[in-house]
Amino acid sequence: MGLLSKKDANLILDPLADNNPITIQVLGICSALAITAELKASLVMAISVIFVLGLGNVVISLMRNIIPSKIRIIVQLIVVATLVIIVDLVLKAFAYELSKTLSVFVGLIITNCIIMGRFEAFALGNGPWKSFLDGIGNALGYGVILIIVGFFRELLGSGTLFGIPVLGDPIAKTGLYSIGYENNGFMIMPPMALIVVGIIIWVQRSRNKALIED
Amino acid sequence: MEHIELFFKSIFIDNMVFSVFLGMCSYLAVSKKVATAVGLGAAVIFVLAITVPLNWLLDQYLLQPGALVWLGTEYADYDLSFLSFIMFIATIATMVQLVEIIVEKFSPSLYNSLGIFLPLIAVNCAILGGSLFMQSREIATLGLATTYGIGSGIGWFLAILAIAAIREKIRYSNVPAPLRGLGITFIITGLMAIGFMSFGGMLTGGDEEVVVEVETAEVKPVIEQEEIKTEAEVAEGSQSIADNTIKVIE
């Protein structure tokens, strides 16, 4: 960590575990749940949020002294919307199929609470470099949960990872399927995303007792 | 009929919270008490009912490919749909601000109960989600867009009301310590979403399909009945009961 001082490193590392935006700060839940049926979509969503949040935090931080506080929400929304349009157009140009799967959820990055939350809580009061690190850190923390949820849902739900079968062929009955294993189709359904996140919270809080609520 | 169908579809089948997970942040954050949940829910219905039709107009006359044709034929090739995110969110933010000012002026008591929630709503994904789904599902008329807005609002209201009531009760239960608060709320929401999945088949079959199914189901027991008739009348009675249950199930 020659490049980063210890304080700066904490800005990135904290949100990965003890101050995770999804499981602790309760920000950015909507998209985390809706698109995690496949690992690929989760990964793309995580990368998009890293881009938007990292860059958005820098822009807001640079403008923090000239934004009148009364209209700051509108200014923030415009900044995010511009960045999200860039992401949306890039996805449509280079990964059209994927942008169909993500459908409106790319647009919904705009109202992803994680973004407004970090703008309000951090970028409005800190310099650009720190804000950048904070943005990347929080987006990574968000991405980690997305990828964990996506991993389990795709593995248990369709027996594949990134669309590649890893447990054998369910029709030809090879690999695990030869001993009677079946895919749990329910894992792909939306409600299971909520339950998987609930279980992640459970595991995390039983490992770290300090996080337990009242 | 179209309106009723869309209305119930947007409340139960495409419920904002349980099937597409929109507005989860405020759903989790503001659901500790029933009273505040009702306030936020009402505000969401209100804002959705205004912004969805408004964004529908924007989409039809400004953003869709070829929508600018009303300005003159030379504008027919313009496609401004890439601007829809920024236009929608700007409309929503402005409308929320406007609604706040109007409510404050004309109904201070309503303002006091809704007041703190209105700014929150601008960044509630259910609102932007409503407009984006309206666009991607290609809702046909202004009336239908209004119905869709109100319906999704009521669906969201229902969801937050239910979870707030459950959370008030669950305080008396002995939940495992690490699950308390957020964890159990997630799992309950998951179970409620499973419940709402049962609405899924409610409107999917077209009218004609249903008629055909009923006919085929009715024909079979009749043939069986004729065979049974010759044997005993009691059997026929039980058969007709079974027949009725088949009808009820369908």
Tab-separated table of C-alpha atoms in Angstrom:
chain	number	residue	atom	x	y	z
A	1	MET	CA	0.000	0.000	0.000
A	2	GLY	CA	2.701	2.446	-0.981
A	3	LEU	CA	0.219	4.548	-2.891
A	4	LEU	CA	-2.396	4.778	-0.185
A	5	SER	CA	-1.987	5.888	3.392
A	6	LYS	CA	-3.628	3.724	6.046
A	7	LYS	CA	-6.562	6.104	6.336
A	8	ASP	CA	-7.156	6.037	2.595
A	9	ALA	CA	-6.941	2.261	2.499
A	10	ASN	CA	-9.620	2.085	5.179
A	11	LEU	CA	-11.921	4.126	2.949
A	12	ILE	CA	-11.835	1.261	0.480
A	13	LEU	CA	-11.671	-1.661	2.887
A	14	ASP	CA	-14.326	-0.632	5.414
A	15	PRO	CA	-17.315	-0.840	3.079
A	16	LEU	CA	-16.238	-4.320	2.001
A	17	ALA	CA	-17.156	-5.833	5.342
A	18	ASP	CA	-17.985	-3.936	8.506
A	19	ASN	CA	-19.674	-1.003	6.841
A	20	ASN	CA	-21.090	-2.795	3.836
A	21	PRO	CA	-23.580	-0.630	1.939
A	22	ILE	CA	-26.116	-3.438	1.485
A	23	THR	CA	-25.986	-5.438	4.681
A	24	ILE	CA	-25.190	-2.645	7.138
A	25	GLN	CA	-26.099	0.727	5.644
A	26	VAL	CA	-29.204	-0.693	3.879
A	27	LEU	CA	-28.525	1.184	0.651
A	28	GLY	CA	-29.005	0.031	-2.908
A	29	ILE	CA	-31.138	-2.997	-2.185
A	30	CYS	CA	-33.482	-2.787	-5.162
A	31	SER	CA	-31.065	-3.553	-7.937
A	32	ALA	CA	-29.100	-5.951	-5.753
A	33	LEU	CA	-32.108	-8.225	-5.609
A	34	ALA	CA	-33.629	-7.899	-9.016
A	35	ILE	CA	-30.734	-8.776	-11.305
A	36	THR	CA	-28.879	-11.431	-9.325
A	37	ALA	CA	-30.453	-14.496	-10.942
A	38	GLU	CA	-27.364	-14.714	-13.150
A	39	LEU	CA	-23.746	-14.152	-12.205
A	40	LYS	CA	-22.962	-12.336	-15.443
A	41	ALA	CA	-25.672	-9.734	-14.933
A	42	SER	CA	-24.523	-9.242	-11.338
A	43	LEU	CA	-20.953	-8.659	-12.486
A	44	VAL	CA	-21.964	-6.140	-15.135
A	45	MET	CA	-24.201	-4.329	-12.664
A	46	ALA	CA	-21.348	-4.201	-10.129
A	47	ILE	CA	-18.965	-2.756	-12.722
A	48	SER	CA	-21.537	-0.162	-13.809
A	49	VAL	CA	-22.066	0.954	-10.236
A	50	ILE	CA	-18.299	1.140	-9.603
A	51	PHE	CA	-17.988	3.410	-12.641
A	52	VAL	CA	-20.959	5.627	-11.775
A	53	LEU	CA	-20.237	5.926	-8.073
A	54	GLY	CA	-16.485	6.463	-8.430
A	55	LEU	CA	-16.840	9.136	-11.069
A	56	GLY	CA	-19.985	10.675	-9.605
A	57	ASN	CA	-18.361	11.082	-6.207
A	58	VAL	CA	-15.425	12.929	-7.818
A	59	VAL	CA	-17.701	15.256	-9.798
A	60	ILE	CA	-19.884	16.085	-6.810
A	61	SER	CA	-16.845	16.559	-4.623
A	62	LEU	CA	-15.343	19.007	-7.131
A	63	MET	CA	-18.587	20.946	-7.273
A	64	ARG	CA	-19.360	20.765	-3.567
A	65	ASN	CA	-18.552	24.405	-2.919
A	66	ILE	CA	-20.628	25.824	-5.751
A	67	ILE	CA	-23.829	23.780	-5.394
A	68	PRO	CA	-26.517	25.711	-3.486
A	69	SER	CA	-27.725	23.337	-0.803
A	70	LYS	CA	-31.403	23.866	-1.646
A	71	ILE	CA	-31.204	22.384	-5.112
A	72	ARG	CA	-28.425	19.899	-4.463
A	73	ILE	CA	-30.667	16.867	-4.925
A	74	ILE	CA	-31.577	17.932	-8.457
A	75	VAL	CA	-27.934	18.663	-9.278
A	76	GLN	CA	-26.912	15.268	-7.940
A	77	LEU	CA	-29.629	13.538	-9.922
A	78	ILE	CA	-28.521	15.237	-13.127
A	79	VAL	CA	-24.890	14.213	-12.581
A	80	VAL	CA	-25.876	10.596	-11.935
A	81	ALA	CA	-28.332	10.538	-14.820
A	82	THR	CA	-25.612	11.713	-17.220
A	83	LEU	CA	-23.208	9.012	-16.058
A	84	VAL	CA	-25.918	6.363	-16.227
A	85	ILE	CA	-26.811	7.356	-19.791
A	86	ILE	CA	-23.157	6.766	-20.714
A	87	VAL	CA	-23.259	3.309	-19.102
A	88	ASP	CA	-26.562	2.502	-20.792
A	89	LEU	CA	-25.362	3.504	-24.247
A	90	VAL	CA	-22.087	1.586	-23.821
A	91	LEU	CA	-23.983	-1.533	-22.753
A	92	LYS	CA	-26.404	-1.225	-25.654
A	93	ALA	CA	-23.505	-0.863	-28.078
A	94	PHE	CA	-21.256	-3.677	-26.830
A	95	ALA	CA	-23.493	-6.079	-24.913
A	96	TYR	CA	-26.989	-5.743	-26.310
A	97	GLU	CA	-28.309	-9.062	-24.988
A	98	LEU	CA	-27.139	-8.236	-21.509
A	99	SER	CA	-28.660	-4.773	-21.587
A	100	LYS	CA	-31.988	-6.483	-22.428
A	101	THR	CA	-31.692	-8.683	-19.334
A	102	LEU	CA	-30.863	-5.730	-17.128
A	103	SER	CA	-33.713	-3.768	-18.795
A	104	VAL	CA	-34.813	-0.868	-16.627
A	105	PHE	CA	-32.364	-1.654	-13.875
A	106	VAL	CA	-29.544	0.181	-15.597
A	107	GLY	CA	-31.748	3.270	-15.515
A	108	LEU	CA	-32.546	2.602	-11.914
A	109	ILE	CA	-28.895	3.084	-10.946
A	110	ILE	CA	-29.927	6.761	-10.932
A	111	THR	CA	-32.172	6.246	-7.950
A	112	ASN	CA	-29.961	3.612	-6.379
A	113	CYS	CA	-29.883	4.915	-2.834
A	114	ILE	CA	-26.240	3.910	-2.498
A	115	ILE	CA	-25.287	6.681	-4.892
A	116	MET	CA	-27.311	9.494	-3.343
A	117	GLY	CA	-26.367	8.196	0.081
A	118	ARG	CA	-22.641	8.438	-0.585
A	119	PHE	CA	-22.994	11.829	-2.261
A	120	GLU	CA	-24.820	13.202	0.735
A	121	ALA	CA	-22.767	11.484	3.382
A	122	PHE	CA	-19.297	11.761	1.932
A	123	ALA	CA	-18.697	13.604	-1.327
A	124	LEU	CA	-20.315	16.839	-0.156
A	125	GLY	CA	-17.825	17.142	2.680
A	126	ASN	CA	-14.561	15.699	1.347
A	127	GLY	CA	-11.952	16.267	-1.343
A	128	PRO	CA	-11.998	14.564	-4.753
A	129	TRP	CA	-9.326	11.896	-4.079
A	130	LYS	CA	-10.900	10.734	-0.843
A	131	SER	CA	-14.341	10.812	-2.425
A	132	PHE	CA	-13.057	8.720	-5.293
A	133	LEU	CA	-11.716	6.091	-2.900
A	134	ASP	CA	-14.928	6.147	-0.892
A	135	GLY	CA	-16.965	5.720	-4.059
A	136	ILE	CA	-14.868	2.809	-5.287
A	137	GLY	CA	-14.893	1.192	-1.847
A	138	ASN	CA	-18.652	1.374	-1.444
A	139	ALA	CA	-19.315	0.237	-4.980
A	140	LEU	CA	-16.978	-2.718	-4.390
A	141	GLY	CA	-18.790	-3.581	-1.170
A	142	TYR	CA	-22.027	-3.485	-3.135
A	143	GLY	CA	-20.509	-5.590	-5.902
A	144	VAL	CA	-19.240	-8.235	-3.489
A	145	ILE	CA	-22.732	-8.888	-2.158
A	146	LEU	CA	-24.157	-8.869	-5.682
A	147	ILE	CA	-21.636	-11.457	-6.801
A	148	ILE	CA	-22.133	-13.680	-3.754
A	149	VAL	CA	-25.909	-13.647	-4.245
A	150	GLY	CA	-25.567	-14.139	-8.004
A	151	PHE	CA	-23.127	-17.027	-7.472
A	152	PHE	CA	-25.460	-18.991	-5.206
A	153	ARG	CA	-28.614	-18.264	-7.163
A	154	GLU	CA	-27.124	-19.286	-10.481
A	155	LEU	CA	-25.267	-22.310	-9.099
A	156	LEU	CA	-28.215	-23.740	-7.171
A	157	GLY	CA	-30.890	-22.517	-9.551
A	158	SER	CA	-29.561	-23.535	-12.941
A	159	GLY	CA	-26.333	-25.407	-12.149
A	160	THR	CA	-24.243	-23.001	-14.193
A	161	LEU	CA	-21.747	-20.192	-13.568
A	162	PHE	CA	-21.512	-17.406	-16.168
A	163	GLY	CA	-23.759	-19.645	-18.284
A	164	ILE	CA	-21.221	-22.520	-18.257
A	165	PRO	CA	-22.558	-25.777	-16.775
A	166	VAL	CA	-20.421	-26.730	-13.772
A	167	LEU	CA	-22.478	-29.479	-12.169
A	168	GLY	CA	-22.888	-31.630	-15.277
A	169	ASP	CA	-25.734	-31.900	-17.753
A	170	PRO	CA	-29.238	-32.133	-16.227
A	171	ILE	CA	-30.720	-33.797	-19.336
A	172	ALA	CA	-27.984	-36.327	-20.069
A	173	LYS	CA	-27.647	-36.960	-16.307
A	174	THR	CA	-23.900	-36.524	-16.039
A	175	GLY	CA	-21.799	-35.238	-13.138
A	176	LEU	CA	-23.788	-34.508	-9.980
A	177	TYR	CA	-27.067	-35.184	-11.766
A	178	SER	CA	-26.142	-38.845	-12.182
A	179	ILE	CA	-26.544	-39.367	-8.428
A	180	GLY	CA	-29.998	-37.803	-8.320
A	181	TYR	CA	-29.216	-34.096	-7.845
A	182	GLU	CA	-31.810	-31.678	-9.218
A	183	ASN	CA	-31.669	-27.954	-9.884
A	184	ASN	CA	-33.729	-25.902	-7.483
A	185	GLY	CA	-35.684	-23.780	-9.954
A	186	PHE	CA	-37.045	-21.730	-7.095
A	187	MET	CA	-33.636	-20.080	-6.606
A	188	ILE	CA	-34.155	-18.150	-9.835
A	189	MET	CA	-37.458	-16.725	-8.617
A	190	PRO	CA	-37.331	-13.213	-7.138
A	191	PRO	CA	-38.259	-14.120	-3.524
A	192	MET	CA	-35.154	-16.232	-3.070
A	193	ALA	CA	-32.952	-13.189	-3.612
A	194	LEU	CA	-34.424	-11.660	-0.473
A	195	ILE	CA	-33.918	-14.829	1.508
A	196	VAL	CA	-30.316	-15.254	0.297
A	197	VAL	CA	-29.495	-11.673	1.322
A	198	GLY	CA	-31.207	-12.326	4.664
A	199	ILE	CA	-28.961	-15.337	5.196
A	200	ILE	CA	-25.838	-13.352	4.251
A	201	ILE	CA	-26.803	-10.767	6.877
A	202	TRP	CA	-27.334	-13.562	9.386
A	203	VAL	CA	-23.911	-15.091	8.720
A	204	GLN	CA	-22.154	-11.728	8.818
A	205	ARG	CA	-23.757	-10.669	12.072
A	206	SER	CA	-23.146	-13.916	13.844
A	207	ARG	CA	-19.462	-13.614	12.941
A	208	ASN	CA	-19.267	-10.026	14.138
A	209	LYS	CA	-21.418	-9.567	17.234
A	210	ALA	CA	-20.875	-5.798	17.267
A	211	LEU	CA	-23.206	-5.441	14.301
A	212	ILE	CA	-26.247	-6.999	15.991
A	213	GLU	CA	-29.210	-4.603	16.262
A	214	ASP	CA	-30.759	-3.876	19.683
B	1	MET	CA	-62.146	-4.011	-18.606
B	2	GLU	CA	-58.668	-3.134	-19.814
B	3	HIS	CA	-58.365	-0.661	-16.969
B	4	ILE	CA	-59.515	-3.094	-14.287
B	5	GLU	CA	-57.160	-5.746	-15.557
B	6	LEU	CA	-54.161	-3.422	-15.579
B	7	PHE	CA	-55.139	-2.057	-12.174
B	8	PHE	CA	-55.195	-5.420	-10.453
B	9	LYS	CA	-52.196	-6.614	-12.401
B	10	SER	CA	-50.103	-3.695	-11.191
B	11	ILE	CA	-51.243	-4.146	-7.594
B	12	PHE	CA	-50.855	-7.894	-7.189
B	13	ILE	CA	-49.001	-9.569	-10.024
B	14	ASP	CA	-46.382	-6.944	-10.820
B	15	ASN	CA	-46.236	-5.667	-7.275
B	16	MET	CA	-43.508	-3.034	-7.043
B	17	VAL	CA	-41.923	-4.499	-3.941
B	18	PHE	CA	-42.511	-8.222	-4.220
B	19	SER	CA	-41.941	-8.910	-7.870
B	20	VAL	CA	-39.546	-6.233	-9.075
B	21	PHE	CA	-38.004	-5.024	-5.790
B	22	LEU	CA	-38.460	-1.323	-6.381
B	23	GLY	CA	-38.404	1.168	-3.564
B	24	MET	CA	-36.779	-1.354	-1.244
B	25	CYS	CA	-34.586	1.222	0.480
B	26	SER	CA	-37.403	3.295	1.883
B	27	TYR	CA	-39.469	0.141	2.283
B	28	LEU	CA	-36.874	-1.192	4.728
B	29	ALA	CA	-36.000	2.113	6.336
B	30	VAL	CA	-39.455	3.555	7.012
B	31	SER	CA	-41.345	0.395	7.951
B	32	LYS	CA	-40.709	0.383	11.689
B	33	LYS	CA	-44.090	1.926	12.548
B	34	VAL	CA	-47.450	1.590	10.843
B	35	ALA	CA	-48.268	5.312	11.097
B	36	THR	CA	-45.163	6.491	9.249
B	37	ALA	CA	-45.516	3.664	6.734
B	38	VAL	CA	-49.027	4.865	5.903
B	39	GLY	CA	-47.736	8.427	5.402
B	40	LEU	CA	-45.007	7.372	3.021
B	41	GLY	CA	-47.279	4.941	1.207
B	42	ALA	CA	-49.885	7.641	0.602
B	43	ALA	CA	-47.224	10.008	-0.685
B	44	VAL	CA	-45.971	7.339	-3.097
B	45	ILE	CA	-49.473	6.695	-4.499
B	46	PHE	CA	-49.931	10.434	-4.945
B	47	VAL	CA	-46.632	11.057	-6.717
B	48	LEU	CA	-46.880	7.955	-8.917
B	49	ALA	CA	-50.386	8.946	-10.001
B	50	ILE	CA	-49.009	12.297	-11.176
B	51	THR	CA	-45.606	11.418	-12.610
B	52	VAL	CA	-46.485	8.292	-14.627
B	53	PRO	CA	-49.074	10.045	-16.865
B	54	LEU	CA	-46.828	13.084	-17.140
B	55	ASN	CA	-43.868	10.994	-18.227
B	56	TRP	CA	-46.170	9.113	-20.586
B	57	LEU	CA	-46.931	12.394	-22.341
B	58	LEU	CA	-43.223	13.249	-22.459
B	59	ASP	CA	-42.450	9.830	-23.870
B	60	GLN	CA	-45.166	9.968	-26.530
B	61	TYR	CA	-44.611	13.517	-27.750
B	62	LEU	CA	-40.905	14.067	-27.185
B	63	LEU	CA	-38.768	11.017	-26.557
B	64	GLN	CA	-39.922	8.085	-28.691
B	65	PRO	CA	-38.351	7.592	-32.113
B	66	GLY	CA	-40.428	9.718	-34.455
B	67	ALA	CA	-42.368	11.320	-31.614
B	68	LEU	CA	-41.508	14.828	-32.778
B	69	VAL	CA	-43.587	14.412	-35.917
B	70	TRP	CA	-46.199	16.837	-34.577
B	71	LEU	CA	-43.644	19.627	-35.054
B	72	GLY	CA	-43.432	18.937	-38.787
B	73	THR	CA	-42.410	16.090	-41.073
B	74	GLU	CA	-38.741	17.108	-41.102
B	75	TYR	CA	-38.491	16.078	-37.445
B	76	ALA	CA	-39.746	12.539	-38.078
B	77	ASP	CA	-36.257	10.989	-37.980
B	78	TYR	CA	-35.277	12.321	-34.571
B	79	ASP	CA	-34.811	9.758	-31.799
B	80	LEU	CA	-34.378	11.329	-28.390
B	81	SER	CA	-35.010	8.171	-26.379
B	82	PHE	CA	-31.480	8.255	-24.935
B	83	LEU	CA	-32.610	11.327	-23.004
B	84	SER	CA	-35.424	9.517	-21.232
B	85	PHE	CA	-33.571	8.871	-17.945
B	86	ILE	CA	-32.637	12.491	-17.502
B	87	MET	CA	-36.071	13.774	-18.574
B	88	PHE	CA	-37.944	11.368	-16.318
B	89	ILE	CA	-35.855	12.061	-13.262
B	90	ALA	CA	-36.049	15.812	-13.868
B	91	THR	CA	-39.847	15.603	-14.128
B	92	ILE	CA	-40.020	13.544	-10.957
B	93	ALA	CA	-37.739	15.840	-8.972
B	94	THR	CA	-39.651	18.913	-10.148
B	95	MET	CA	-43.054	17.380	-9.499
B	96	VAL	CA	-42.054	16.301	-6.021
B	97	GLN	CA	-40.871	19.822	-5.276
B	98	LEU	CA	-44.075	21.274	-6.734
B	99	VAL	CA	-46.315	18.889	-4.845
B	100	GLU	CA	-44.467	19.785	-1.669
B	101	ILE	CA	-45.069	23.506	-2.221
B	102	ILE	CA	-48.744	23.053	-3.129
B	103	VAL	CA	-49.491	20.747	-0.228
B	104	GLU	CA	-47.720	23.085	2.185
B	105	LYS	CA	-49.814	26.008	0.946
B	106	PHE	CA	-53.247	24.396	0.872
B	107	SER	CA	-53.181	21.656	3.465
B	108	PRO	CA	-50.713	22.250	6.282
B	109	SER	CA	-51.997	19.234	8.205
B	110	LEU	CA	-51.337	16.894	5.284
B	111	TYR	CA	-47.981	18.587	4.818
B	112	ASN	CA	-47.078	17.885	8.388
B	113	SER	CA	-47.810	14.221	7.993
B	114	LEU	CA	-46.298	13.824	4.520
B	115	GLY	CA	-43.726	16.602	4.715
B	116	ILE	CA	-40.607	14.738	5.699
B	117	PHE	CA	-41.295	11.963	3.212
B	118	LEU	CA	-41.757	14.031	0.099
B	119	PRO	CA	-38.055	14.793	-0.517
B	120	LEU	CA	-37.298	11.115	0.128
B	121	ILE	CA	-39.653	10.169	-2.656
B	122	ALA	CA	-37.620	11.891	-5.366
B	123	VAL	CA	-34.996	9.196	-4.922
B	124	ASN	CA	-37.400	6.328	-4.351
B	125	CYS	CA	-36.744	3.888	-7.155
B	126	ALA	CA	-40.407	2.884	-7.232
B	127	ILE	CA	-41.241	6.265	-8.763
B	128	LEU	CA	-38.617	6.222	-11.499
B	129	GLY	CA	-39.259	2.496	-11.919
B	130	GLY	CA	-42.939	3.188	-12.533
B	131	SER	CA	-42.074	5.549	-15.368
B	132	LEU	CA	-39.432	3.247	-16.848
B	133	PHE	CA	-41.727	0.212	-16.772
B	134	MET	CA	-44.473	2.335	-18.295
B	135	GLN	CA	-42.053	3.057	-21.129
B	136	SER	CA	-40.713	-0.478	-21.580
B	137	ARG	CA	-44.153	-2.138	-21.399
B	138	GLU	CA	-45.473	0.265	-24.023
B	139	ILE	CA	-48.656	1.264	-22.249
B	140	ALA	CA	-51.023	2.507	-24.910
B	141	THR	CA	-53.107	5.436	-23.657
B	142	LEU	CA	-52.914	8.257	-21.136
B	143	GLY	CA	-55.798	6.725	-19.163
B	144	LEU	CA	-54.040	3.389	-18.893
B	145	ALA	CA	-50.846	5.122	-17.790
B	146	THR	CA	-52.767	6.836	-14.981
B	147	THR	CA	-54.337	3.532	-13.954
B	148	TYR	CA	-50.907	1.923	-13.982
B	149	GLY	CA	-49.459	4.703	-11.824
B	150	ILE	CA	-52.239	4.515	-9.248
B	151	GLY	CA	-52.207	0.704	-9.245
B	152	SER	CA	-48.480	0.407	-8.660
B	153	GLY	CA	-48.733	3.053	-5.958
B	154	ILE	CA	-51.415	1.074	-4.161
B	155	GLY	CA	-49.361	-2.099	-4.524
B	156	TRP	CA	-46.401	-0.395	-2.863
B	157	PHE	CA	-48.641	1.034	-0.150
B	158	LEU	CA	-50.025	-2.426	0.565
B	159	ALA	CA	-46.540	-3.897	0.826
B	160	ILE	CA	-45.129	-1.307	3.222
B	161	LEU	CA	-48.281	-1.398	5.347
B	162	ALA	CA	-48.078	-5.176	5.681
B	163	ILE	CA	-44.397	-5.263	6.576
B	164	ALA	CA	-44.777	-2.413	9.089
B	165	ALA	CA	-47.588	-4.265	10.830
B	166	ILE	CA	-45.550	-7.465	10.932
B	167	ARG	CA	-42.491	-5.652	12.261
B	168	GLU	CA	-44.542	-4.070	15.047
B	169	LYS	CA	-45.730	-7.515	16.105
B	170	ILE	CA	-42.405	-9.262	15.703
B	171	ARG	CA	-40.887	-7.182	18.453
B	172	TYR	CA	-42.543	-9.535	20.902
B	173	SER	CA	-41.013	-12.621	19.327
B	174	ASN	CA	-37.737	-14.244	20.163
B	175	VAL	CA	-35.779	-13.826	16.917
B	176	PRO	CA	-32.170	-15.129	16.860
B	177	ALA	CA	-29.946	-12.170	17.776
B	178	PRO	CA	-27.986	-11.872	14.484
B	179	LEU	CA	-31.220	-11.898	12.488
B	180	ARG	CA	-32.896	-9.134	14.476
B	181	GLY	CA	-33.880	-6.024	12.565
B	182	LEU	CA	-32.724	-6.146	8.982
B	183	GLY	CA	-32.154	-9.871	8.561
B	184	ILE	CA	-35.585	-11.044	9.605
B	185	THR	CA	-37.211	-8.255	7.604
B	186	PHE	CA	-35.523	-9.555	4.482
B	187	ILE	CA	-36.643	-13.103	5.130
B	188	ILE	CA	-40.237	-12.054	5.903
B	189	THR	CA	-40.323	-10.004	2.719
B	190	GLY	CA	-39.090	-13.064	0.855
B	191	LEU	CA	-41.892	-15.176	2.313
B	192	MET	CA	-44.453	-12.484	1.485
B	193	ALA	CA	-43.098	-12.390	-2.061
B	194	ILE	CA	-43.628	-16.147	-2.310
B	195	GLY	CA	-47.207	-15.520	-1.200
B	196	PHE	CA	-47.671	-12.856	-3.856
B	197	MET	CA	-46.354	-15.247	-6.500
B	198	SER	CA	-49.602	-17.151	-6.139
B	199	PHE	CA	-51.359	-14.217	-7.798
B	200	GLY	CA	-49.213	-14.889	-10.846
B	201	GLY	CA	-51.697	-17.063	-12.714
B	202	MET	CA	-54.655	-14.803	-11.990
B	203	LEU	CA	-54.834	-12.880	-15.249
B	204	THR	CA	-52.407	-14.655	-17.537
B	205	GLY	CA	-54.805	-16.948	-19.449
B	206	GLY	CA	-56.872	-15.290	-22.171
B	207	ASP	CA	-60.689	-15.597	-22.022
B	208	GLU	CA	-60.949	-18.040	-24.932
B	209	GLU	CA	-58.371	-20.426	-23.534
B	210	VAL	CA	-60.283	-20.726	-20.282
B	211	VAL	CA	-63.530	-21.608	-22.111
B	212	VAL	CA	-61.813	-24.384	-24.046
B	213	GLU	CA	-60.312	-25.844	-20.867
B	214	VAL	CA	-63.689	-25.888	-19.125
B	215	GLU	CA	-65.321	-27.690	-22.049
B	216	THR	CA	-62.763	-30.462	-22.211
B	217	ALA	CA	-62.867	-30.906	-18.474
B	218	GLU	CA	-66.658	-31.170	-18.492
B	219	VAL	CA	-66.941	-33.635	-21.340
B	220	LYS	CA	-64.929	-36.390	-19.660
B	221	PRO	CA	-66.951	-36.733	-16.453
B	222	VAL	CA	-70.189	-36.894	-18.502
B	223	ILE	CA	-68.999	-40.006	-20.309
B	224	GLU	CA	-67.911	-41.538	-17.040
B	225	GLN	CA	-71.233	-40.591	-15.499
B	226	GLU	CA	-73.182	-42.497	-18.140
B	227	GLU	CA	-71.190	-45.600	-17.384
B	228	ILE	CA	-71.719	-45.181	-13.694
B	229	LYS	CA	-75.466	-44.497	-14.032
B	230	THR	CA	-76.189	-48.055	-15.067
B	231	GLU	CA	-74.433	-49.342	-11.985
B	232	ALA	CA	-75.655	-47.175	-9.113
B	233	GLU	CA	-77.246	-43.800	-8.535
B	234	VAL	CA	-75.251	-43.063	-5.429
B	235	ALA	CA	-72.094	-43.116	-7.489
B	236	GLU	CA	-73.617	-40.517	-9.783
B	237	GLY	CA	-74.253	-38.205	-6.846
B	238	SER	CA	-70.650	-38.399	-5.756
B	239	GLN	CA	-69.543	-37.908	-9.326
B	240	SER	CA	-71.507	-34.682	-9.646
B	241	ILE	CA	-69.911	-33.423	-6.461
B	242	ALA	CA	-66.523	-34.227	-7.911
B	243	ASP	CA	-67.643	-32.450	-11.043
B	244	ASN	CA	-68.470	-29.351	-9.046
B	245	THR	CA	-65.117	-29.365	-7.331
B	246	ILE	CA	-63.416	-29.611	-10.698
B	247	LYS	CA	-65.342	-26.526	-11.802
B	248	VAL	CA	-64.462	-24.698	-8.617
B	249	ILE	CA	-60.799	-25.455	-9.032
B	250	GLU	CA	-60.861	-24.073	-12.509
